[in-house]
Coordinates of C-alpha atoms in Angstrom, one line a residue:
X4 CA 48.2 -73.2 -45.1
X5 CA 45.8 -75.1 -43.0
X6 CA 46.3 -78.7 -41.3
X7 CA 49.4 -79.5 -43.2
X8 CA 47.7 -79.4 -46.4
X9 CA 50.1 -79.2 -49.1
X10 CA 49.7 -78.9 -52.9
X11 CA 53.3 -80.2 -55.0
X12 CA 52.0 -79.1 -58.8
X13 CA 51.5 -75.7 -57.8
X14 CA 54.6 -75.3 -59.9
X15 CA 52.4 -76.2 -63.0
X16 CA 49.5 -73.6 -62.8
X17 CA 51.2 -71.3 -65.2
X18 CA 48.1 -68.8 -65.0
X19 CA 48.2 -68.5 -61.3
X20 CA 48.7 -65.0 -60.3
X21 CA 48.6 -64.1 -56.8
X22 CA 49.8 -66.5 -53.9
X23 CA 49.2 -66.4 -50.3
X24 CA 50.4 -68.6 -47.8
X25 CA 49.7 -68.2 -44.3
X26 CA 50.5 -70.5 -40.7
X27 CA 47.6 -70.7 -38.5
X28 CA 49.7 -71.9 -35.5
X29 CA 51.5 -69.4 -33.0
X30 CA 53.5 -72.0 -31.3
X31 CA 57.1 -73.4 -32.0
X32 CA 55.6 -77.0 -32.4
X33 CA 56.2 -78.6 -35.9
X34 CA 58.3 -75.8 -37.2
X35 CA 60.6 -78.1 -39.3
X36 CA 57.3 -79.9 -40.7
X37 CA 56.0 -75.9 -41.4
X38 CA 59.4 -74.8 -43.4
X39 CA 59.0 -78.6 -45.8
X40 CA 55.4 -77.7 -46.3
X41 CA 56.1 -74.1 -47.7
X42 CA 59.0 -75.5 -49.2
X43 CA 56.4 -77.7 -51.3
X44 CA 54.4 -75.0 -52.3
X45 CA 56.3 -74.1 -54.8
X46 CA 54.5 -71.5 -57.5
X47 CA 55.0 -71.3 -61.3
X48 CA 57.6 -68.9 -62.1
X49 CA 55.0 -66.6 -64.1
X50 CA 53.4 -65.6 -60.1
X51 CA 53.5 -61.9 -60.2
X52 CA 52.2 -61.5 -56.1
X53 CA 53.5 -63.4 -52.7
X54 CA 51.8 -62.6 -49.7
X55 CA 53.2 -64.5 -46.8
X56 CA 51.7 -63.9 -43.3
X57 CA 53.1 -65.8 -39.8
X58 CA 55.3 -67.9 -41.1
X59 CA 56.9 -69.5 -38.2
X60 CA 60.4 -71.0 -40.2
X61 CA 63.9 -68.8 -39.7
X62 CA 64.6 -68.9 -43.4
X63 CA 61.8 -68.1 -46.5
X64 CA 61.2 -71.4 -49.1
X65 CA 64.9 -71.6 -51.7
X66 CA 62.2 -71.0 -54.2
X67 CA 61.2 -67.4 -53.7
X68 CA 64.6 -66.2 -55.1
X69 CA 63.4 -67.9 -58.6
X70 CA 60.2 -65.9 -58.8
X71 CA 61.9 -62.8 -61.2
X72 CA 58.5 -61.7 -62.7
X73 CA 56.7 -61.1 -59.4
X74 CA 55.3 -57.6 -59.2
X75 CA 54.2 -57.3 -55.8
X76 CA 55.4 -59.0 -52.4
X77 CA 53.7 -59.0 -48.5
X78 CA 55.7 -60.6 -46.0
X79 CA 53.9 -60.0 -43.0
X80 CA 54.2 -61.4 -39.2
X81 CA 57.1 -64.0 -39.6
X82 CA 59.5 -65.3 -37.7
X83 CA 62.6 -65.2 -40.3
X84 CA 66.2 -64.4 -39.3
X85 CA 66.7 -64.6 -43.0
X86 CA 65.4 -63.1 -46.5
X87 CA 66.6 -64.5 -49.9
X88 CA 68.4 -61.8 -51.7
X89 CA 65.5 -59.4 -52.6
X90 CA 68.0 -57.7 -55.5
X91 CA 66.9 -60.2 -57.9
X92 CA 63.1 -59.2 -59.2
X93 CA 63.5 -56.6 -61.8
X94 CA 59.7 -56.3 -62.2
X95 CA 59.3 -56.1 -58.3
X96 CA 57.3 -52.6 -58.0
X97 CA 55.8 -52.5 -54.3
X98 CA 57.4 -54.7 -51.6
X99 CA 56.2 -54.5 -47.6
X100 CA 58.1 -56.0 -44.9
X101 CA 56.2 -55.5 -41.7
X102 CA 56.5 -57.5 -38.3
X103 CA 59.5 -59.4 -39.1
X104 CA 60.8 -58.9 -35.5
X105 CA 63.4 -61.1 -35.7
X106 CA 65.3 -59.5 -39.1
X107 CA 68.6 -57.9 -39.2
X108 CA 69.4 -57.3 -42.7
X109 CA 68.0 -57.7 -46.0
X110 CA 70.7 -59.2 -48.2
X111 CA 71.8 -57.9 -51.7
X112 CA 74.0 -59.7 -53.9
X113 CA 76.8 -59.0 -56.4
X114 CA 78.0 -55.3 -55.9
X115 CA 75.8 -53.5 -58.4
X116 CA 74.7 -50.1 -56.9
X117 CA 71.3 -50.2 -58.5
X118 CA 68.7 -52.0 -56.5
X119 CA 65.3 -52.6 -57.1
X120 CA 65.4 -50.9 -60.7
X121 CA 61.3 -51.0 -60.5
X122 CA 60.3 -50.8 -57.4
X123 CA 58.0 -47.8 -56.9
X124 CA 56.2 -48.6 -53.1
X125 CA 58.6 -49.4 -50.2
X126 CA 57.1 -49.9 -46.7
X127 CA 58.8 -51.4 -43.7
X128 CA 57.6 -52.0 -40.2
X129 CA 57.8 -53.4 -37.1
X130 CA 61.1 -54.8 -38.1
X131 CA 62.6 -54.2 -34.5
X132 CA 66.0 -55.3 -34.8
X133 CA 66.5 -54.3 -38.5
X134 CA 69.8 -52.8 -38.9
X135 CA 70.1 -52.1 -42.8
X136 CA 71.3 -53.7 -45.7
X137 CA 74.4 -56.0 -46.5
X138 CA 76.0 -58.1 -49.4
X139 CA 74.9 -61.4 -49.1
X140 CA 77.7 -64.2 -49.2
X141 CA 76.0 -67.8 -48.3
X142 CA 76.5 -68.2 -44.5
X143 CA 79.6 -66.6 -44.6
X144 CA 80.9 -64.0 -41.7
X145 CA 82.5 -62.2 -44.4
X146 CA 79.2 -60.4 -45.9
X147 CA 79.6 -56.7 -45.5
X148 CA 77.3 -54.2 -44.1
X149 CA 76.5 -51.3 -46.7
X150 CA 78.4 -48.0 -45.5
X151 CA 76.9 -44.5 -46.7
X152 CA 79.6 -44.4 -49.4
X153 CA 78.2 -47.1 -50.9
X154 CA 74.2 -46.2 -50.4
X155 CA 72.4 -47.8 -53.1
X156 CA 70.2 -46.9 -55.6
X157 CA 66.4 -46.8 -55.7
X158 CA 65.6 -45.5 -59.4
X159 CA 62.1 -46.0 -59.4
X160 CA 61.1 -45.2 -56.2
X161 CA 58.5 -42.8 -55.2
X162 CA 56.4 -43.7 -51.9
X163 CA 59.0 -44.6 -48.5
X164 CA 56.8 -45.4 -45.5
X165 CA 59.0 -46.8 -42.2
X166 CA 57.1 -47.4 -38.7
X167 CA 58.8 -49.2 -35.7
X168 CA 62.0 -49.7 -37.1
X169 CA 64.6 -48.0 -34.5
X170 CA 67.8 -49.2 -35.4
X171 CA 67.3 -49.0 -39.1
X172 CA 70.4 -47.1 -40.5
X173 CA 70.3 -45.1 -43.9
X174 CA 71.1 -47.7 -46.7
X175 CA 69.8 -46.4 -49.7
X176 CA 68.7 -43.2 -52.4
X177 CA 66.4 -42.4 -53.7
X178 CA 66.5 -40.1 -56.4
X179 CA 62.7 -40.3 -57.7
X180 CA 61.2 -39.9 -54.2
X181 CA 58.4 -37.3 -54.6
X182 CA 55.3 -38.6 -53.9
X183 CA 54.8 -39.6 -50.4
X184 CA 57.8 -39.7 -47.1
X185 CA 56.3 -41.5 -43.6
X186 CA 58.7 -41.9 -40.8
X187 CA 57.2 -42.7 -37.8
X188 CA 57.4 -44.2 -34.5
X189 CA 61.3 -43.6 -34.1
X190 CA 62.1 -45.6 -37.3
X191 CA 65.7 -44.6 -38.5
X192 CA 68.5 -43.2 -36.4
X193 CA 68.3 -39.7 -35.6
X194 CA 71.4 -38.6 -38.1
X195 CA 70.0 -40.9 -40.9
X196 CA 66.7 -39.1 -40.0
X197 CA 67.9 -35.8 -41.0
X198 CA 70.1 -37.0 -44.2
X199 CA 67.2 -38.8 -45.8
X200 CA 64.9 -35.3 -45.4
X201 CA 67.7 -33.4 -46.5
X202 CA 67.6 -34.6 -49.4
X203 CA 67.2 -32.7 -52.8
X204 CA 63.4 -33.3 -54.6
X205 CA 59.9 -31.7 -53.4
X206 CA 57.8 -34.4 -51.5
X207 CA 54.1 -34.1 -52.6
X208 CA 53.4 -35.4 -49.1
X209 CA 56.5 -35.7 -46.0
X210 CA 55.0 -37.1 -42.5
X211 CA 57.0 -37.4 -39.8
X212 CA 56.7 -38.2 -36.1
X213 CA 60.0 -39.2 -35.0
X214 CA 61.0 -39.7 -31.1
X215 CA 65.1 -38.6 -31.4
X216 CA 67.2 -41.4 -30.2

């Protein structure tokens, strides 16, 4: 997004395929105008990639959470506090969540075990305060943070790469995860460290360079 420029009937280019949207300001001035103008951009439901890089707003545009066929999804160097509930894509195969500094949880809704039932390529980075994952409840105080009895499911998925994520706890399972493992740069608590590696399936590749917390 450059000088404001906005374009309202992106929501009619039913061939468009891929959409990236991106701030070039790295200042809080005209946030609220920044968060109407992505708000505008709204895609056809057909998109099948997002890419979305410095976006200054705390929340993502209401419309994400109506793109179900998207197939891939960047969200890269943004200011969020907030994600729509990412449990709603069942095409969704790669999703990367890097630099999002100021993220806590990614929110789930309903309380379905299986998550993601495509997703195949999961990387997440930079995300400093990321905690884990929790059931998402509109603004309410009541949403509850996933406990390891309740880990969800990851069917699908085969490549995990974490960097820069220290206080990331063990949310999930993944029971087809035998293709590539990267933790790195003290992402994961120590004991959620040793439960994911523990777990049973032969990596065709396992990287680790963990500083123990």
């Amino acid at each position: 997004m450059k000088n404001g420029i906005i374009n309202p009937i992106l929501k009619d280019k039913s061939l468009l395929q891929s959409l990236s949207l991106s701030s070039d300001r790295d200042d809080d001035a005209n946030v609220d105008n920044e968060e109407m103008a992505f708000q505008n951009l709204q895609p056809h439901p057909n998109l099948k990639e997002l890419v979305v890089y410095k976006y200054r707003g705390t929340r993502f545009p209401s419309w994400v959470s109506s793109l179900t066929n998207l197939v891939n999804i960047w969200l890269r160097n943004s200011r969020c506090q907030h994600l729509p509930p990412l449990d709603q894509f069942p095409s969704l195969q790669m999703l990367d969540i890097c630099g999002l500094n100021d993220l806590e949880y990614i929110e789930i809704e309903g309380q379905a075990t299986s998550f993601f039932p495509s997703l195949k390529f999961l990387t997440l980075g930079f995300c400093r305060k990321l905690i884990g994952m929790k059931r998402y409840e509109d603004d309410s105080d009541d949403s509850t943070t996933i406990s390891s009895p309740d880990l969800l499911q990851f069917p699908c998925l085969s490549e995990f790469h974490c960097i820069g994520c220290p206080n990331l706890s063990l949310i999930s399972q993944f029971p087809s995860l035998d293709e590539e493992l990267e933790l790195t740069e003290r992402c994961l608590r120590s004991r959620d460290l040793l439960a994911l590696v523990s777990l049973e399936g032969n990596f065709g590749a396992y990287s680790s360079r963990f500083d123990h917390q």
